[in-house]
XYZ file of C-alpha atoms in Angstrom:
339
model
C 3.752 5.196 25.624
C -0.050 5.182 25.338
C -0.309 8.614 23.738
C 2.308 7.642 21.111
C 0.223 4.601 20.144
C -2.913 6.769 20.040
C -1.200 9.274 17.724
C -0.162 6.385 15.497
C -3.840 5.375 15.336
C -4.726 8.949 14.395
C -2.063 8.922 11.673
C -3.366 5.576 10.364
C -6.876 7.018 10.202
C -5.652 10.132 8.352
C -3.758 8.004 5.820
C -6.730 5.685 5.265
C -9.211 8.530 4.819
C -6.946 10.588 2.568
C -6.125 7.574 0.360
C -9.814 6.757 -0.051
C -11.165 10.300 -0.534
C -8.205 12.447 -1.708
C -9.603 15.149 0.596
C -7.647 16.670 3.493
C -8.826 15.143 6.764
C -10.122 17.142 9.728
C -10.476 16.171 13.387
C -14.293 16.190 13.203
C -14.302 13.708 10.315
C -11.847 11.462 12.153
C -14.027 11.461 15.266
C -17.110 10.559 13.182
C -15.529 7.883 10.963
C -13.196 6.129 13.390
C -13.670 4.733 16.873
C -10.550 6.323 18.356
C -11.959 6.401 21.865
C -11.086 10.039 22.515
C -12.745 13.438 22.072
C -12.351 15.618 18.949
C -10.338 18.034 21.104
C -7.819 15.287 21.933
C -7.670 14.324 18.268
C -6.922 17.971 17.389
C -4.097 17.988 19.919
C -2.693 14.736 18.514
C -2.884 16.148 14.987
C -0.996 19.259 16.139
C 1.791 17.052 17.527
C 1.873 14.926 14.355
C 2.128 18.096 12.267
C 4.904 19.469 14.458
C 6.796 16.165 14.043
C 6.429 16.339 10.248
C 4.051 13.389 9.741
C 1.121 15.442 8.414
C 0.780 18.870 6.861
C -1.940 21.395 6.090
C -2.598 22.361 2.472
C -3.043 26.092 2.075
C -6.622 25.840 0.902
C -7.993 23.538 3.601
C -8.456 23.202 7.334
C -7.782 19.463 7.060
C -4.450 17.648 7.058
C -2.736 15.280 4.624
C 0.110 12.803 5.241
C 3.681 13.743 4.319
C 6.224 11.302 2.890
C 7.493 10.891 6.456
C 3.952 10.097 7.588
C 3.471 7.461 4.865
C 6.843 5.942 5.827
C 5.827 5.588 9.489
C 2.472 4.138 8.402
C 4.190 1.517 6.211
C 6.870 0.702 8.786
C 4.271 0.199 11.507
C 1.889 -1.998 9.519
C 1.118 -4.880 11.843
C 0.392 -7.087 8.831
C -0.079 -6.773 5.106
C -3.710 -7.592 4.514
C -4.028 -10.947 2.704
C -5.704 -11.195 -0.659
C -9.135 -12.755 -0.713
C -9.577 -16.315 -2.071
C -11.340 -14.785 -5.086
C -8.358 -12.512 -5.806
C -5.956 -15.464 -5.520
C -8.079 -17.552 -7.904
C -8.138 -14.625 -10.340
C -4.325 -14.465 -10.282
C -4.042 -18.193 -10.964
C -6.588 -18.151 -13.797
C -5.044 -15.099 -15.425
C -1.464 -16.378 -15.362
C -2.068 -20.104 -15.938
C -2.886 -19.582 -19.605
C 0.538 -18.104 -20.427
C 2.398 -19.902 -23.217
C 5.965 -18.596 -22.756
C 8.104 -16.167 -20.761
C 7.057 -13.104 -22.781
C 3.403 -14.014 -22.270
C 3.928 -14.588 -18.522
C 5.481 -11.138 -18.072
C 2.931 -9.421 -20.310
C 0.071 -10.980 -18.349
C 1.802 -10.104 -15.082
C 1.882 -6.350 -15.739
C -1.738 -6.349 -16.937
C -2.815 -8.246 -13.831
C -0.832 -6.053 -11.422
C -2.172 -2.897 -13.047
C -5.738 -4.197 -12.674
C -5.278 -5.287 -9.047
C -3.567 -2.090 -7.855
C -4.771 0.595 -10.314
C -1.138 1.744 -10.577
C 1.606 1.466 -13.205
C 2.933 -2.111 -13.121
C 6.562 -2.931 -13.903
C 8.247 -6.323 -14.357
C 11.928 -6.892 -15.033
C 12.903 -9.665 -17.444
C 14.796 -12.410 -15.572
C 18.387 -11.234 -15.209
C 20.561 -13.499 -17.355
C 23.445 -13.469 -14.882
C 21.129 -15.034 -12.278
C 19.810 -17.680 -14.683
C 21.160 -21.103 -15.586
C 21.507 -22.875 -18.930
C 18.648 -25.243 -19.676
C 19.660 -26.101 -23.229
C 21.903 -24.977 -26.085
C 20.517 -25.596 -29.539
C 22.533 -25.443 -32.760
C 20.677 -24.975 -36.048
C 22.398 -25.112 -39.437
C 21.259 -22.181 -41.574
C 23.618 -22.727 -44.528
C 26.667 -24.900 -45.134
C 28.946 -22.614 -43.090
C 26.468 -20.587 -41.013
C 25.013 -21.764 -37.699
C 22.423 -20.344 -35.324
C 23.326 -20.763 -31.658
C 20.269 -20.638 -29.375
C 20.632 -20.374 -25.589
C 17.558 -21.301 -23.530
C 17.699 -20.464 -19.819
C 15.873 -22.105 -16.942
C 13.610 -19.038 -16.781
C 12.467 -19.479 -20.369
C 14.538 -16.621 -21.739
C 16.018 -17.162 -25.206
C 19.191 -15.595 -26.643
C 20.335 -16.166 -30.232
C 23.613 -15.634 -32.070
C 24.564 -16.336 -35.702
C 27.997 -17.960 -36.137
C 29.928 -17.894 -39.417
C 32.275 -20.895 -39.677
C 35.476 -20.895 -41.765
C 34.434 -24.096 -43.604
C 31.250 -25.949 -44.448
C 29.916 -28.070 -41.594
C 28.410 -31.542 -41.926
C 25.124 -32.549 -40.351
C 26.954 -35.029 -38.090
C 29.305 -32.293 -36.891
C 26.335 -30.111 -35.973
C 24.839 -32.984 -33.977
C 28.149 -33.669 -32.210
C 28.633 -29.958 -31.476
C 25.148 -29.755 -29.953
C 25.874 -32.749 -27.681
C 29.279 -31.355 -26.650
C 27.878 -27.926 -25.760
C 25.007 -29.333 -23.711
C 27.274 -31.756 -21.852
C 29.481 -28.822 -20.855
C 26.893 -26.151 -20.077
C 23.502 -27.622 -19.156
C 22.675 -26.652 -15.584
C 25.552 -24.166 -15.296
C 24.720 -20.684 -14.058
C 25.371 -18.074 -16.706
C 27.571 -16.151 -14.295
C 29.903 -19.181 -14.179
C 29.439 -20.610 -17.661
C 31.703 -18.163 -19.489
C 34.760 -19.477 -17.654
C 34.117 -22.930 -19.119
C 34.645 -21.804 -22.715
C 38.498 -21.929 -22.828
C 38.531 -25.469 -21.387
C 35.858 -26.507 -23.849
C 38.037 -25.511 -26.808
C 40.989 -27.488 -25.425
C 39.055 -30.625 -24.484
C 36.710 -30.818 -27.503
C 37.036 -33.877 -29.756
C 39.677 -33.412 -32.454
C 37.200 -33.213 -35.332
C 35.189 -30.524 -33.526
C 38.013 -28.336 -32.254
C 37.993 -25.868 -35.158
C 34.212 -25.683 -35.013
C 34.158 -25.111 -31.229
C 36.789 -22.391 -31.645
C 34.553 -20.703 -34.211
C 31.502 -20.685 -31.920
C 33.448 -19.788 -28.765
C 33.305 -16.028 -29.427
C 29.529 -16.239 -29.835
C 29.339 -18.328 -26.670
C 31.279 -15.759 -24.668
C 29.118 -12.947 -26.054
C 25.958 -14.849 -25.159
C 27.039 -16.031 -21.725
C 29.258 -13.236 -20.437
C 27.883 -10.167 -22.178
C 24.117 -10.675 -22.120
C 21.784 -8.160 -23.689
C 20.600 -5.162 -21.724
C 18.007 -5.920 -19.058
C 14.511 -4.958 -20.049
C 11.277 -3.984 -18.384
C 7.683 -4.710 -19.265
C 5.420 -1.817 -18.248
C 1.636 -1.761 -18.117
C -1.157 0.418 -16.793
C 0.453 3.790 -17.529
C -3.043 5.114 -18.239
C -3.802 4.652 -14.524
C -1.765 7.808 -13.889
C -4.522 9.763 -15.635
C -6.872 8.811 -12.775
C -4.575 10.304 -10.152
C -4.555 13.951 -9.132
C -0.865 14.485 -9.898
C 0.128 17.976 -10.866
C 1.575 18.246 -14.408
C 4.958 19.242 -12.988
C 5.396 15.835 -11.343
C 3.481 13.776 -13.931
C 5.694 14.622 -16.908
C 9.061 13.591 -15.360
C 7.433 10.406 -14.046
C 6.191 9.504 -17.533
C 9.624 10.265 -18.984
C 11.296 8.035 -16.374
C 8.914 5.205 -17.244
C 9.622 5.674 -20.945
C 13.414 5.723 -20.539
C 13.257 2.773 -18.086
C 16.819 3.152 -16.737
C 15.841 4.794 -13.432
C 12.886 2.473 -12.841
C 14.925 -0.610 -13.811
C 17.541 0.267 -11.205
C 14.894 0.534 -8.483
C 12.960 -2.575 -9.486
C 16.112 -4.697 -9.784
C 17.309 -3.861 -6.250
C 15.593 -6.903 -4.729
C 16.765 -9.989 -2.890
C 15.573 -13.582 -2.486
C 13.994 -13.044 0.954
C 10.588 -12.170 -0.466
C 10.550 -8.885 1.457
C 8.445 -6.155 -0.127
C 10.402 -2.910 -0.537
C 8.582 0.424 -0.370
C 10.273 3.655 -1.428
C 8.244 6.781 -0.793
C 8.684 10.139 -2.522
C 12.192 11.524 -2.194
C 13.476 8.172 -0.854
C 13.668 7.223 -4.535
C 16.752 9.448 -4.905
C 15.774 10.566 -8.388
C 13.876 13.788 -8.920
C 11.627 12.238 -11.569
C 10.184 9.963 -8.879
C 10.136 12.491 -6.028
C 6.345 12.590 -6.129
C 5.879 8.834 -6.498
C 6.156 5.634 -4.505
C 7.681 2.370 -5.731
C 6.543 -0.957 -4.244
C 8.718 -3.862 -5.377
C 9.671 -7.443 -4.582
C 11.860 -10.128 -6.117
C 10.427 -13.100 -7.971
C 12.257 -16.318 -8.660
C 12.694 -20.021 -8.118
C 13.586 -21.469 -4.749
C 15.892 -19.075 -2.917
C 17.032 -17.331 -6.095
C 15.648 -13.933 -7.141
C 15.632 -13.787 -10.951
C 14.303 -10.268 -11.254
C 12.013 -7.721 -9.678
C 8.422 -6.675 -10.175
C 6.308 -3.983 -8.636
C 4.248 -0.868 -9.092
C 4.896 2.851 -9.468
C 2.282 5.363 -8.445
C 1.515 8.452 -6.389
C 2.481 8.527 -2.712
C -1.265 8.554 -1.983
C -1.864 4.843 -2.539
C -3.308 1.831 -0.719
C -0.010 0.527 0.679
C -1.324 -2.579 2.517
C -3.405 -3.713 -0.464
C -0.732 -2.944 -3.046
C 1.997 -4.653 -1.029
C -0.175 -7.759 -0.731
C -0.920 -7.797 -4.464
C 2.722 -7.332 -5.470
C 3.857 -10.107 -3.117
C 1.143 -12.563 -4.195
C 1.752 -12.035 -7.908
C 5.525 -12.405 -7.444
C 5.069 -15.709 -5.636
C 2.868 -17.074 -8.389
C 5.213 -15.920 -11.181
C 8.061 -17.665 -9.348
C 6.025 -20.886 -9.159
C 5.223 -20.666 -12.869
C 8.865 -20.234 -13.846
C 9.979 -23.024 -11.515
C 7.587 -25.376 -13.261
C 8.250 -24.140 -16.791
């Protein structure tokens, strides 16, 4: 109905003004700043209905209103479009990320860029090994009977294991082992590669069988039991700019430091490219009850390799931040696809 759409416009105006000023918003200010096409008295009535429905609330010290978590949620759900980044912002993303030399550099640059674009805390998850594929397996001889097994994934992630062999190994055996491993595993997804190990031991050339058996445990450990997922976090100092009360700031900082809670939220992404927004208590963890998390998956093709996003106060520029998170994720995915 028409009045429902008008109240949504009033809510949008309240959100926009409160995000930009951090001051509670009154009906007079709305009438002056926005062309809502109705009188201040009608705006007051609409605000009363919005307050009754739980979309806005009145701080004790002010006659103005501020959005609630429910109000922010309706605002985000009813965005007609996420505002696109300007050509200058897109060029800045490309220039900033193009100079990266390896995966660690890509992710480090990504959090710095996201923090600068959004003025929030930026978070990027390392590509999840189980979603990655084997690009190459390298074998390096450290001593006569000690080898270094190096797994390189298609996302540029590197895992290393030292293997102690029961006997000294010749240079030719190392070369043959390297060729055998790459023939068996190159291109295989890590989630599937572990099941290939038993067959590899049985079908390996006779002179390599003992050697393959020796490295098989390291292979299983590397492929099936990858190291704990990690986050790269940047822009934590941006929280100092926000008017968060100390009671909500401390648990948020602790959650960022411990990473487990934030990692769980950031990793819950899919390959659709949809931007996920969790507002306040939707985060289901009390440390983030006063914060919002905006996240999206990044990856190659239709495969999400990990998540990236921002964490900040519920009073944030949702359209702008959603656009920035999505644009950066797309470019990181392109970089990794071409790496």
